[in-house]
Coordinates of C-alpha atoms in Angstrom, one line a residue:
M218 CA 0.0 0.0 0.0
V219 CA 1.4 3.4 -1.0
P220 CA 1.3 6.0 1.8
A221 CA -0.1 9.4 1.4
P222 CA 2.3 12.1 0.2
L223 CA 4.5 13.5 3.0
P224 CA 3.3 16.9 4.2
S225 CA 6.4 18.9 3.3
F226 CA 6.8 17.8 -0.3
S227 CA 4.6 17.3 -3.3
V228 CA 6.2 14.0 -4.4
A229 CA 4.9 10.6 -3.1
F230 CA 7.4 7.8 -2.6
P231 CA 6.9 4.1 -2.8
A232 CA 6.7 2.2 0.4
P233 CA 10.0 0.9 1.8
D234 CA 10.9 -2.8 1.4
P235 CA 10.0 -4.8 4.5
L236 CA 13.5 -6.2 4.5
G237 CA 15.1 -2.8 4.7
A238 CA 16.2 -2.3 1.1
E239 CA 16.2 1.3 0.0
P240 CA 13.3 1.9 -2.5
Q241 CA 14.1 2.9 -6.0
A242 CA 13.1 6.3 -7.2
G243 CA 9.7 6.4 -8.7
P244 CA 8.6 9.5 -10.5
A245 CA 11.3 11.7 -12.0
G246 CA 13.1 13.6 -9.3
A247 CA 11.8 11.4 -6.4
G248 CA 15.2 9.9 -5.9
E249 CA 16.9 13.2 -5.7
Q250 CA 14.2 14.5 -3.3
R251 CA 14.6 11.6 -1.0
A252 CA 18.4 12.2 -1.0
I253 CA 17.8 15.8 0.0
E254 CA 15.5 14.7 2.8
R255 CA 18.1 12.4 4.2
L256 CA 20.8 15.0 3.8
L257 CA 18.7 17.6 5.7
D258 CA 17.9 15.1 8.4
A259 CA 21.5 14.2 8.9
N260 CA 22.7 17.8 9.1
L261 CA 19.9 18.8 11.5
D262 CA 21.0 15.9 13.8
R263 CA 24.6 17.0 13.4
A264 CA 23.9 20.7 14.2
R265 CA 21.6 19.9 17.2
E266 CA 24.1 17.4 18.7
G267 CA 27.0 19.9 18.3
L268 CA 25.0 22.6 19.9
R269 CA 24.2 20.3 22.8
V270 CA 28.0 19.7 23.3
I271 CA 28.5 23.5 23.4
E272 CA 25.5 24.1 25.7
D273 CA 26.6 21.5 28.3
W274 CA 30.1 22.9 28.5
C275 CA 28.7 26.4 29.0
R276 CA 26.5 25.0 31.7
F277 CA 28.9 22.7 33.6
G278 CA 32.3 24.0 32.6
L279 CA 31.9 27.7 32.3
E280 CA 28.8 28.1 34.6
R281 CA 27.5 30.8 32.3
P282 CA 23.7 30.7 32.1
D283 CA 23.7 33.5 29.5
L284 CA 25.7 31.4 27.1
V285 CA 23.6 28.4 27.9
S286 CA 20.4 30.3 27.1
R287 CA 21.8 31.5 23.7
T288 CA 22.9 28.0 22.7
K289 CA 19.6 26.4 23.8
D290 CA 17.7 28.9 21.8
F291 CA 19.6 27.9 18.6
R292 CA 19.1 24.2 19.4
Q293 CA 15.3 24.6 20.0
R294 CA 14.8 26.7 16.9
L295 CA 16.4 23.9 14.8
G296 CA 14.3 21.3 16.6
L297 CA 11.2 23.1 15.4
C298 CA 12.5 22.8 11.8
H299 CA 13.2 19.1 12.2
Q300 CA 10.0 17.8 10.6
A301 CA 8.8 14.2 10.9
S302 CA 9.0 13.9 7.1
L303 CA 12.7 14.4 7.3
K304 CA 13.2 11.9 10.1
L305 CA 11.1 9.3 8.2
A306 CA 13.6 9.6 5.3
R307 CA 16.4 8.4 7.6
H308 CA 18.0 5.1 6.6
T309 CA 21.3 4.5 8.5
A310 CA 21.8 1.0 7.1
T311 CA 22.4 2.3 3.6
D312 CA 24.4 5.4 4.6
P313 CA 27.9 4.8 3.1
A314 CA 29.5 7.2 5.6
A315 CA 27.8 6.0 8.8
G316 CA 30.3 5.5 11.6
M317 CA 33.1 7.1 9.6
A318 CA 35.7 8.8 11.8
H319 CA 38.8 10.9 11.3
G320 CA 42.1 10.8 13.2
A321 CA 41.8 14.5 14.1
Q322 CA 38.9 13.7 16.5
A323 CA 41.3 11.7 18.7
E324 CA 43.8 14.6 18.8
R325 CA 41.5 17.1 20.6
Q326 CA 43.1 18.0 23.9
G327 CA 41.0 19.9 26.4
A328 CA 37.6 21.4 26.5
A329 CA 38.5 24.4 24.3
A330 CA 39.5 22.1 21.4
V331 CA 36.2 20.1 21.8
V332 CA 34.1 23.3 21.8
A333 CA 35.9 24.8 18.9
A334 CA 35.5 21.6 16.9
N335 CA 31.8 21.4 17.6
C336 CA 31.3 25.1 16.7
G337 CA 32.9 24.3 13.3
R338 CA 30.8 21.2 13.0
V339 CA 27.6 23.1 13.6
Q340 CA 28.5 25.9 11.2
E341 CA 29.2 23.5 8.4
A342 CA 25.9 21.7 9.0
L343 CA 24.0 25.0 9.0
R344 CA 25.5 25.9 5.7
V345 CA 24.3 22.6 4.2
L346 CA 20.9 23.2 5.6
E347 CA 20.8 26.7 4.3
E348 CA 21.9 25.7 0.8
F349 CA 19.6 22.6 0.4
G350 CA 16.7 24.0 2.3
R351 CA 16.1 27.0 0.1
G352 CA 13.7 25.1 -2.3
L353 CA 11.5 23.8 0.5
P354 CA 8.5 25.3 2.2
G355 CA 9.0 26.5 5.8
P356 CA 11.6 28.4 7.7
L357 CA 14.5 26.0 7.6
A358 CA 16.8 27.8 5.2
G359 CA 16.2 31.2 6.9
E360 CA 16.7 29.9 10.4
A361 CA 19.9 28.0 9.4
A362 CA 21.4 31.3 8.0
A363 CA 20.4 33.3 11.0
I364 CA 21.7 30.8 13.5
R365 CA 25.0 30.4 11.5
Y366 CA 25.7 34.1 11.8
G367 CA 24.7 34.1 15.5
L368 CA 27.0 31.2 16.1
Y369 CA 30.0 33.2 14.9
D370 CA 29.5 35.6 17.8
L371 CA 28.6 32.8 20.3
E372 CA 31.8 30.9 19.4
V373 CA 34.0 33.9 20.2
D374 CA 32.1 34.5 23.5
V375 CA 32.4 30.9 24.6
L376 CA 36.1 30.6 23.7
R377 CA 36.8 33.9 25.5
A378 CA 34.9 32.8 28.5
A379 CA 37.1 29.7 28.6
A380 CA 40.2 31.8 28.3
G381 CA 39.5 33.6 31.6
P382 CA 38.9 37.2 32.5
G383 CA 42.2 38.5 31.4
W384 CA 41.9 37.8 27.7
R385 CA 41.0 41.4 26.8
R386 CA 44.2 42.7 28.3
E387 CA 46.3 40.0 26.8
L388 CA 44.9 40.8 23.3
L389 CA 45.4 44.6 24.0
Q390 CA 49.1 43.9 24.6
Q391 CA 49.4 42.4 21.1
C392 CA 47.7 45.3 19.3
Q393 CA 49.9 47.8 17.6
L394 CA 47.3 49.5 15.3
Y395 CA 44.2 51.0 16.8
L396 CA 41.5 52.1 14.4
V397 CA 39.3 55.0 15.6
T398 CA 36.3 55.5 13.4
S399 CA 34.9 58.7 12.0
P400 CA 31.5 59.2 10.3
V401 CA 31.8 58.0 6.7
T402 CA 29.1 56.7 4.4
N403 CA 30.6 53.2 4.1
L404 CA 31.7 52.8 7.7
E405 CA 30.9 49.1 8.1
A406 CA 32.7 48.3 4.9
V407 CA 35.8 50.3 6.0
V408 CA 36.0 48.6 9.3
A409 CA 35.4 45.2 7.7
A410 CA 38.3 45.8 5.3
A411 CA 40.6 46.8 8.2
L412 CA 39.7 43.7 10.2
E413 CA 40.3 41.5 7.2
A414 CA 43.8 43.1 7.0
G415 CA 44.5 42.2 10.6
V416 CA 43.4 45.2 12.7
R417 CA 42.4 43.9 16.1
L418 CA 41.4 47.0 18.0
V419 CA 38.6 49.3 17.0
Q420 CA 37.0 52.3 18.7
Y421 CA 33.6 53.6 17.6
R422 CA 33.7 57.4 17.7
A423 CA 30.7 59.4 16.6
K424 CA 30.8 62.8 18.2
A425 CA 27.7 65.0 18.3
E426 CA 28.2 68.0 16.0
A427 CA 28.1 71.4 17.7
P428 CA 25.6 73.9 16.3
G429 CA 26.9 75.4 13.1
A430 CA 29.7 72.8 12.7
A431 CA 30.2 71.0 9.4
G432 CA 28.9 67.5 9.1
P433 CA 25.6 65.8 9.6
M434 CA 23.9 65.4 12.9
I435 CA 23.7 61.8 14.2
S436 CA 21.0 60.4 16.4
D437 CA 21.5 58.0 19.3
Q438 CA 19.4 55.5 17.3
Q439 CA 21.9 55.7 14.5
R440 CA 24.8 55.4 16.9
L441 CA 23.3 52.3 18.5
A442 CA 22.8 50.7 15.1
E443 CA 26.3 51.5 13.9
A444 CA 27.9 50.4 17.2
R445 CA 26.0 47.1 17.2
A446 CA 27.0 46.3 13.7
L447 CA 30.7 47.1 14.3
R448 CA 30.6 45.1 17.6
Q449 CA 29.4 42.1 15.7
L450 CA 32.0 42.5 13.0
C451 CA 34.8 42.7 15.6
A452 CA 33.5 39.7 17.4
R453 CA 33.6 37.6 14.2
H454 CA 37.3 38.6 13.7
G455 CA 38.3 38.2 17.3
A456 CA 39.0 41.9 17.7
L457 CA 38.4 44.3 20.6
F458 CA 35.7 46.8 20.2
L459 CA 35.6 50.0 22.3
V460 CA 33.2 53.0 22.4
N461 CA 34.4 56.6 22.7
D462 CA 33.0 58.6 25.6
R463 CA 29.6 56.9 25.7
L464 CA 29.5 54.5 28.6
D465 CA 25.8 53.8 28.1
L466 CA 26.4 52.9 24.5
A467 CA 29.3 50.7 25.4
L468 CA 27.1 48.8 27.8
A469 CA 24.2 48.6 25.4
V470 CA 26.2 46.8 22.7
D471 CA 28.3 44.7 25.1
A472 CA 31.5 46.5 24.0
D473 CA 34.9 45.4 25.4
G474 CA 35.4 48.8 27.0
V475 CA 35.3 52.5 26.7
H476 CA 37.7 55.3 25.8
L477 CA 37.5 58.5 27.9
G478 CA 38.7 62.0 27.3
Q479 CA 39.9 64.3 29.9
D480 CA 36.4 65.9 30.2
D481 CA 34.5 62.7 30.3
L482 CA 33.4 60.6 33.3
P483 CA 36.1 59.8 35.8
P484 CA 37.7 56.3 35.2
A485 CA 36.7 55.2 38.7
I486 CA 33.0 55.6 37.9
A487 CA 33.4 53.9 34.5
R488 CA 35.2 51.0 36.2
R489 CA 32.4 50.6 38.8
L490 CA 29.8 50.4 35.9
L491 CA 31.9 48.3 33.5
G492 CA 33.3 45.8 36.1
P493 CA 36.9 44.7 36.5
D494 CA 37.3 42.8 33.2
R495 CA 36.6 45.4 30.5
L496 CA 39.0 48.0 29.2
I497 CA 39.3 51.7 30.0
G498 CA 41.4 53.9 27.8
R499 CA 42.3 57.6 28.5
S500 CA 43.3 60.4 26.2
T501 CA 46.4 62.3 27.6
N502 CA 48.4 65.2 26.2
R503 CA 51.0 65.6 28.9
I504 CA 52.9 63.4 31.3
E505 CA 50.9 64.4 34.4
Q506 CA 47.8 63.1 32.8
L507 CA 49.4 59.9 31.9
H508 CA 50.5 59.4 35.5
Q509 CA 47.0 60.1 36.7
A510 CA 45.6 57.5 34.2
V511 CA 47.9 55.0 35.7
A512 CA 46.7 55.9 39.2
D513 CA 43.1 55.7 38.1
G514 CA 43.5 52.1 36.9
C515 CA 43.2 52.7 33.2
D516 CA 44.4 49.9 30.8
Y517 CA 46.0 52.1 28.2
V518 CA 46.5 55.7 27.2
G519 CA 46.4 57.7 24.0
V520 CA 49.4 60.1 23.6
G521 CA 48.7 63.1 21.5
P522 CA 47.7 64.7 19.4
V523 CA 51.2 64.3 17.9
N524 CA 50.3 66.4 14.8
A525 CA 47.6 68.9 14.1
T526 CA 44.5 67.0 13.0
P527 CA 40.9 68.0 12.0
T528 CA 39.5 65.3 14.4
K529 CA 40.8 67.5 17.3
P530 CA 39.9 71.0 16.1
G531 CA 41.5 73.8 18.1
R532 CA 43.8 71.4 19.9
D533 CA 47.5 72.3 19.6
P534 CA 49.7 69.3 18.8
V535 CA 52.0 68.1 21.5
G536 CA 54.7 67.0 19.1
L537 CA 57.1 64.1 19.5
D538 CA 58.6 65.2 22.8
Y539 CA 55.6 63.8 24.7
V540 CA 55.9 60.5 22.8
R541 CA 59.5 60.3 24.0
Q542 CA 58.4 61.0 27.6
A543 CA 55.7 58.3 27.4
A544 CA 58.1 55.8 25.9
A545 CA 60.4 56.4 28.9
A546 CA 57.9 56.5 31.6
S547 CA 54.6 54.7 30.8
P548 CA 53.9 51.4 32.5
L549 CA 50.8 51.1 30.4
P550 CA 50.5 50.4 26.7
F551 CA 50.3 53.8 24.9
F552 CA 49.1 54.7 21.4
A553 CA 50.5 57.7 19.7
I554 CA 47.6 59.5 18.0
G555 CA 47.0 62.6 16.0
G556 CA 47.7 62.9 12.3
I557 CA 49.5 59.5 12.1
D558 CA 49.6 58.1 8.6
A559 CA 52.1 56.5 6.3
T560 CA 54.1 59.8 6.0
T561 CA 54.3 60.5 9.8
L562 CA 54.5 57.0 11.2
D563 CA 58.2 56.7 11.1
G564 CA 58.7 59.9 13.2
A565 CA 56.4 58.5 15.9
L566 CA 58.3 55.2 15.8
A567 CA 61.7 56.9 16.0
A568 CA 60.4 58.8 19.1
G569 CA 59.8 55.5 20.9
A570 CA 56.2 54.5 20.0
S571 CA 55.4 51.0 19.0
R572 CA 51.7 51.4 18.9
V573 CA 49.7 54.0 17.0
A574 CA 46.0 55.0 16.7
V575 CA 44.8 56.3 13.4
V576 CA 41.6 57.8 12.0
R577 CA 41.8 59.3 8.5
A578 CA 44.7 57.1 7.5
I579 CA 42.2 54.2 7.2
T580 CA 38.7 55.8 7.1
Q581 CA 39.6 58.1 4.2
A582 CA 42.0 55.8 2.4
A583 CA 41.1 54.8 -1.2
D584 CA 41.6 51.2 -0.1
A585 CA 41.1 50.8 3.7
G586 CA 42.3 47.2 3.7
A587 CA 45.5 48.0 1.8
A588 CA 46.2 51.0 4.1
S589 CA 45.7 48.9 7.2
A590 CA 48.0 46.2 5.9
A591 CA 50.7 48.7 5.1
L592 CA 50.6 50.2 8.5
L593 CA 50.5 46.8 10.2
A594 CA 53.5 45.6 8.2
R595 CA 55.6 48.7 9.2
L596 CA 54.6 48.2 12.9
A597 CA 55.4 44.5 12.8
Q598 CA 58.9 45.4 11.5
V599 CA 59.4 47.5 14.6
R600 CA 58.5 44.5 16.7
L601 CA 61.0 42.4 14.8
D602 CA 63.8 45.0 15.0
H603 CA 63.2 45.7 18.7
P604 CA 61.6 42.7 20.3
G605 CA 62.1 44.1 23.8
A606 CA 60.2 47.3 23.1
Q607 CA 57.0 48.6 24.6
L608 CA 55.1 45.5 23.6
A609 CA 56.6 43.6 26.5
E610 CA 54.9 45.8 29.1
Q611 CA 52.2 44.6 31.4
P612 CA 49.2 46.8 32.2

């Protein structure tokens, strides 16, 4: 007796052989459709199992209910897409790859390796579900795509949680190029190109324009949307993301920290609100301010403006003398800032800087990725030439 057509598809299939033999394709396309059903079932199983591995480590290993909740949400959403029609297509006995293993599975040492492997496993399965699910009714393809992008962020958060509370400061120590954004029409693309080139420290800076000043006004809603998009970009690339001035915005998008000017909230208040693990940077333009930033518990300082720059209108440049002072006296990582670009970089390096922060050198470059790569290459050469330089400091 031939069963009624399965609810998700328009093609009816012949009844399976009672001895377990796989039925031959009947109408044209039925064999391919059955193969797709089996493929979707296998990858839904794979993705849900991998998510459960991640979820249980977040629960018992990290004791992070927030990460458990996010992982469980992904797993439950996929469960709702796992229709009975797909499960009924399962036929393990005729699967040529059933039970197949790889030697790399035995080489995973420690929980972090297991979690990373399962994140990759889930991402691969989701891509298959997205590709083969597009022609089917229901939400499977869309959910697979959304969860895959969400998992990129979750993976970074899980691995960072496993690394312990000091990972932000450890990553900060490695950063030599600091991108500070300015309002440009293609901001997300610019930051994406810089991240692809290797930038691992980004600050979102969108100052409110004073009445009569050049440039468009920007609303808090726009700031929130831009900061959230850049935060997600940085998370996918394993980069630190900070917000200039606005502690509320930094908290709203779960930024890695905040950068404060001399007229902003005191660092002690920022620390109380941010907690002990996030980063606080401080702008300084003389050595006394640098010493105060150290006393205030800041994690790094900006030193400048070294040169005159339109991002600091009316601010006299401090020149290279302050860079030399900071190189001799700063126990914190410091970033020379202010008009730093390919033409002025060597002067800052010669004065003792090994880290720089830039704005226009990347945001206004014809090719943001190429500009970032060139700056990073020059800074890396400083590290090679002077391995005991400022990069060895501890905050």
